[in-house]
C-alpha positions in Angstrom: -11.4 -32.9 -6.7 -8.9 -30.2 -5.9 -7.7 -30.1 -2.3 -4.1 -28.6 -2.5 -1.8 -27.2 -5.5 1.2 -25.1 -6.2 2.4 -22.2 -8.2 5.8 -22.1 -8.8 5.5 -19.8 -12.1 5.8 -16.5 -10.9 2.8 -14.0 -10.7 4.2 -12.2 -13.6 4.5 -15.0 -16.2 1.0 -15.5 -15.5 -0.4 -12.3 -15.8 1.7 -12.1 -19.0 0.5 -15.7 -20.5 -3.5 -14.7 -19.6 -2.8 -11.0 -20.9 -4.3 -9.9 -17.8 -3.3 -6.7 -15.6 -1.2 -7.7 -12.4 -2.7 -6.7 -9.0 -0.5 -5.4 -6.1 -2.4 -8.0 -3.3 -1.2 -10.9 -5.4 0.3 -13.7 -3.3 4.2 -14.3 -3.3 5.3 -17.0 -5.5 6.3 -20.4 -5.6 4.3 -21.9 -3.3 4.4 -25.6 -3.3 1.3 -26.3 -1.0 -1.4 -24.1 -1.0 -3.4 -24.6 1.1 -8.2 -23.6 1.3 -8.5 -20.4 3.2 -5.5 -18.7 1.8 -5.0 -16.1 -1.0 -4.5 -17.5 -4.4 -4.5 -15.6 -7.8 -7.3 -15.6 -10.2 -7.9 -14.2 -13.6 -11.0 -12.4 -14.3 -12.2 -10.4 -17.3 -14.6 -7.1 -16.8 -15.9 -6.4 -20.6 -12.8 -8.3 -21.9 -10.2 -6.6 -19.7 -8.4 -9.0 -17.8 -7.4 -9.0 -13.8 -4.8 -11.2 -12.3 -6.2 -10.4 -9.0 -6.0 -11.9 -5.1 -9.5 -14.1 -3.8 -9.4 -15.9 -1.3 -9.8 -20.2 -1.6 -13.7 -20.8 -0.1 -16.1 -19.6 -1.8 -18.8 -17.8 0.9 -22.4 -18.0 -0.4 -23.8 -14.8 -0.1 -26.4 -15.9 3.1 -23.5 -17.0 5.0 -23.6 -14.5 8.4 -20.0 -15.4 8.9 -16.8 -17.1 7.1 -17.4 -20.0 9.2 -21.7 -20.0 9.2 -21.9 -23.2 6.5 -19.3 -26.0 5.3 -16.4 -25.1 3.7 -16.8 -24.6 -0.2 -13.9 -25.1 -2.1 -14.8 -27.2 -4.8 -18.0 -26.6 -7.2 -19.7 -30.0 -9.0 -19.7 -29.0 -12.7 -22.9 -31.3 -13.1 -24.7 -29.5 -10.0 -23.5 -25.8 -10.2 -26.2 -24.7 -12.5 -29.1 -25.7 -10.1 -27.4 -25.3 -6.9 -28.2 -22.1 -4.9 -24.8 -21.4 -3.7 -23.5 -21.2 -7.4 -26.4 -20.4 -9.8 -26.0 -16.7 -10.4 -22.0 -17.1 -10.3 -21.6 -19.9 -13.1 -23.6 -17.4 -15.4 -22.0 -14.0 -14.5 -18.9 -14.9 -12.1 -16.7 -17.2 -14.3 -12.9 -17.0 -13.2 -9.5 -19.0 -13.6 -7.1 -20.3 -11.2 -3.7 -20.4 -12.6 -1.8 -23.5 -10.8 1.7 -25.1 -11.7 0.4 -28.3 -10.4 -2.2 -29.8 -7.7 -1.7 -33.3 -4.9 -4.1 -35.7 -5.4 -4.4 -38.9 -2.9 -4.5 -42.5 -3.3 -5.6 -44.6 -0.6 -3.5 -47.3 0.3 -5.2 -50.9 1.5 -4.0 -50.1 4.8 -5.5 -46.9 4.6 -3.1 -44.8 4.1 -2.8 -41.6 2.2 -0.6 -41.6 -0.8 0.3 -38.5 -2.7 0.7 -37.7 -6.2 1.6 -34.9 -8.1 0.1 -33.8 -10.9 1.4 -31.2 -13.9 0.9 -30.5 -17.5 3.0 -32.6 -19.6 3.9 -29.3 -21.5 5.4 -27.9 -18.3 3.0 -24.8 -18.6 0.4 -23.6 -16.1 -3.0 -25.6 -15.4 -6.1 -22.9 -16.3 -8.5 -24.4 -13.3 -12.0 -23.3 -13.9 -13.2 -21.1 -11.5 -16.5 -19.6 -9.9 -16.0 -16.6 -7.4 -18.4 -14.7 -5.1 -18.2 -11.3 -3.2 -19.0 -11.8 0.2 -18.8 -8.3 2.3 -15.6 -7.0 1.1 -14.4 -10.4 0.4 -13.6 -12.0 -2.9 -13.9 -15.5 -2.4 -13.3 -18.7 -5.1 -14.2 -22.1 -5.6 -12.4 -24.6 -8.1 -15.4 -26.6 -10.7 -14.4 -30.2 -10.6 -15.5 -33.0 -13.2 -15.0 -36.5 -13.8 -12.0 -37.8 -13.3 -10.3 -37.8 -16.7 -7.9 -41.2 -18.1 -4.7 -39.7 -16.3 -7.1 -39.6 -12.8 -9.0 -42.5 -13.2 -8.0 -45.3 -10.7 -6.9 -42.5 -7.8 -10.0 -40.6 -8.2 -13.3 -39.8 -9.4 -13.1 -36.3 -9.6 -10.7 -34.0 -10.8 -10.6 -29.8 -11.6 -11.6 -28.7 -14.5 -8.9 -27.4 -16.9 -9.2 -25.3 -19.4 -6.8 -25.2 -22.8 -6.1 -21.5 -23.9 -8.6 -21.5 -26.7 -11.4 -21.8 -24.6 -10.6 -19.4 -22.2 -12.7 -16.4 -23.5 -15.6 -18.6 -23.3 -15.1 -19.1 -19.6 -14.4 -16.0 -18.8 -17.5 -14.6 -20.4 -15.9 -12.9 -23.2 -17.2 -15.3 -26.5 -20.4 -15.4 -25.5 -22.5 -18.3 -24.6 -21.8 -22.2 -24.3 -19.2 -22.1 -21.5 -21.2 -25.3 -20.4 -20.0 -27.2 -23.0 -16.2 -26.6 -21.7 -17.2 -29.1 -18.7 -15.6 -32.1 -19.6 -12.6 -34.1 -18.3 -9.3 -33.8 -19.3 -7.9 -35.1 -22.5 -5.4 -38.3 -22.5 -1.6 -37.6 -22.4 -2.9 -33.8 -21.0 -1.2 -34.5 -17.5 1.7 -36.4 -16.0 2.0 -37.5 -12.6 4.6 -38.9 -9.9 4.4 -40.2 -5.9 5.6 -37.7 -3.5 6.7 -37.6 0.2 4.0 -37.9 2.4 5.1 -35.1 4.2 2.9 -32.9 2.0 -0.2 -34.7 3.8 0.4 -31.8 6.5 -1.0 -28.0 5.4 2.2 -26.7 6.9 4.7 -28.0 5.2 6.4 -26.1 2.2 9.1 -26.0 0.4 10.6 -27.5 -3.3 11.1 -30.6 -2.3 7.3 -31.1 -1.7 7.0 -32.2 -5.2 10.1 -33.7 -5.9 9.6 -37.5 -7.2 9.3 -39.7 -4.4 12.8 -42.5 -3.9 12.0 -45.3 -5.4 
């Protein structure tokens, strides 16, 4: 799953790396714990022109009567998002990605508590999260399509988002036709690295650099 992440690559390295046209309501950047609810940038593609464009983290079926009318969606199944009603029509027309430098995932402790770890590419470059977005009143709102947990997850969880290597990007976003199904698989061995962090992160207010910084041994 994908409950928190970061960007610390500013928005115009990544508009530059997806070759997508930067939008004036982007986010600042770095942020080292963002947070559901909040603005993130996402990369769309409208007839093979790309947007790196504000949405906001939640995606808001289209019956909802108000932000808060259902549970909130932040995370989409891969296995379930063809046949569920919330994301049907928006895994075959409404494809995005969600640039992240990194993302917290949480081991529970036997004493039950909550362990962080940090997760990054071992190349150092941007995550390509997959995406599914939804226009809900004048809203753009965006989910994060989880998988299983690849061999670099496996043992903290059984779930982890869905990245997306460059080649395969046109195919998400709708612009190589067909078979962007087949993309929804876990992440390849050796593809991320990870390290403990502060438990201060455990808190949606905190921020700051030293959020990710390896935890003291």
């Amino acid at each position: 799953m994908c409950g928190r992440f970061t960007i610390t690559h500013p928005n115009e390295a990544l508009a530059s790396m997806f070759d997508a046209v930067m939008g004036n309501d982007l986010p600042p950047s770095p942020r080292f714990n963002i947070c559901p609810t909040t603005p993130v940038a996402v990369v769309t593609s409208d007839s093979g022109s790309r947007r790196l464009r504000a949405m906001r983290w939640g995606f808001l079926p289209a019956w909802y009567k108000t932000p808060t009318d259902g549970p909130l969606i932040i995370n989409a199944r891969s296995d379930t998002v063809a046949q569920k009603p919330a994301f049907r029509e928006a895994v075959r027309s409404r494809r995005c990605i969600v640039p992240a430098s990194g993302f917290y995932e949480w081991q529970t402790a036997e004493d039950g508590t909550k362990l962080p770890w940090y997760f990054t590419r071992t190349d150092g470059q941007p995550m390509a999260l997959a995406g599914l977005w939804q226009r809900w009143g004048d809203i753009d709102t965006v989910a994060i399509v989880s998988t299983d947990a690849g061999p670099n997850m496996r043992g903290l969880h059984h779930r982890e988002a869905l990245m997306l290597e460059a080649a395969d990007w046109p195919l998400w976003l709708g612009e190589a036709g067909h078979g962007a199904a087949l993309l929804m698989k876990p992440s390849a061995e050796g593809l991320t690295q990870c390290h403990r962090v502060d438990r201060k992160v455990n808190s949606n207010r905190a921020e700051g650099p030293d959020l990710i910084e390896p935890l003291a041994a």
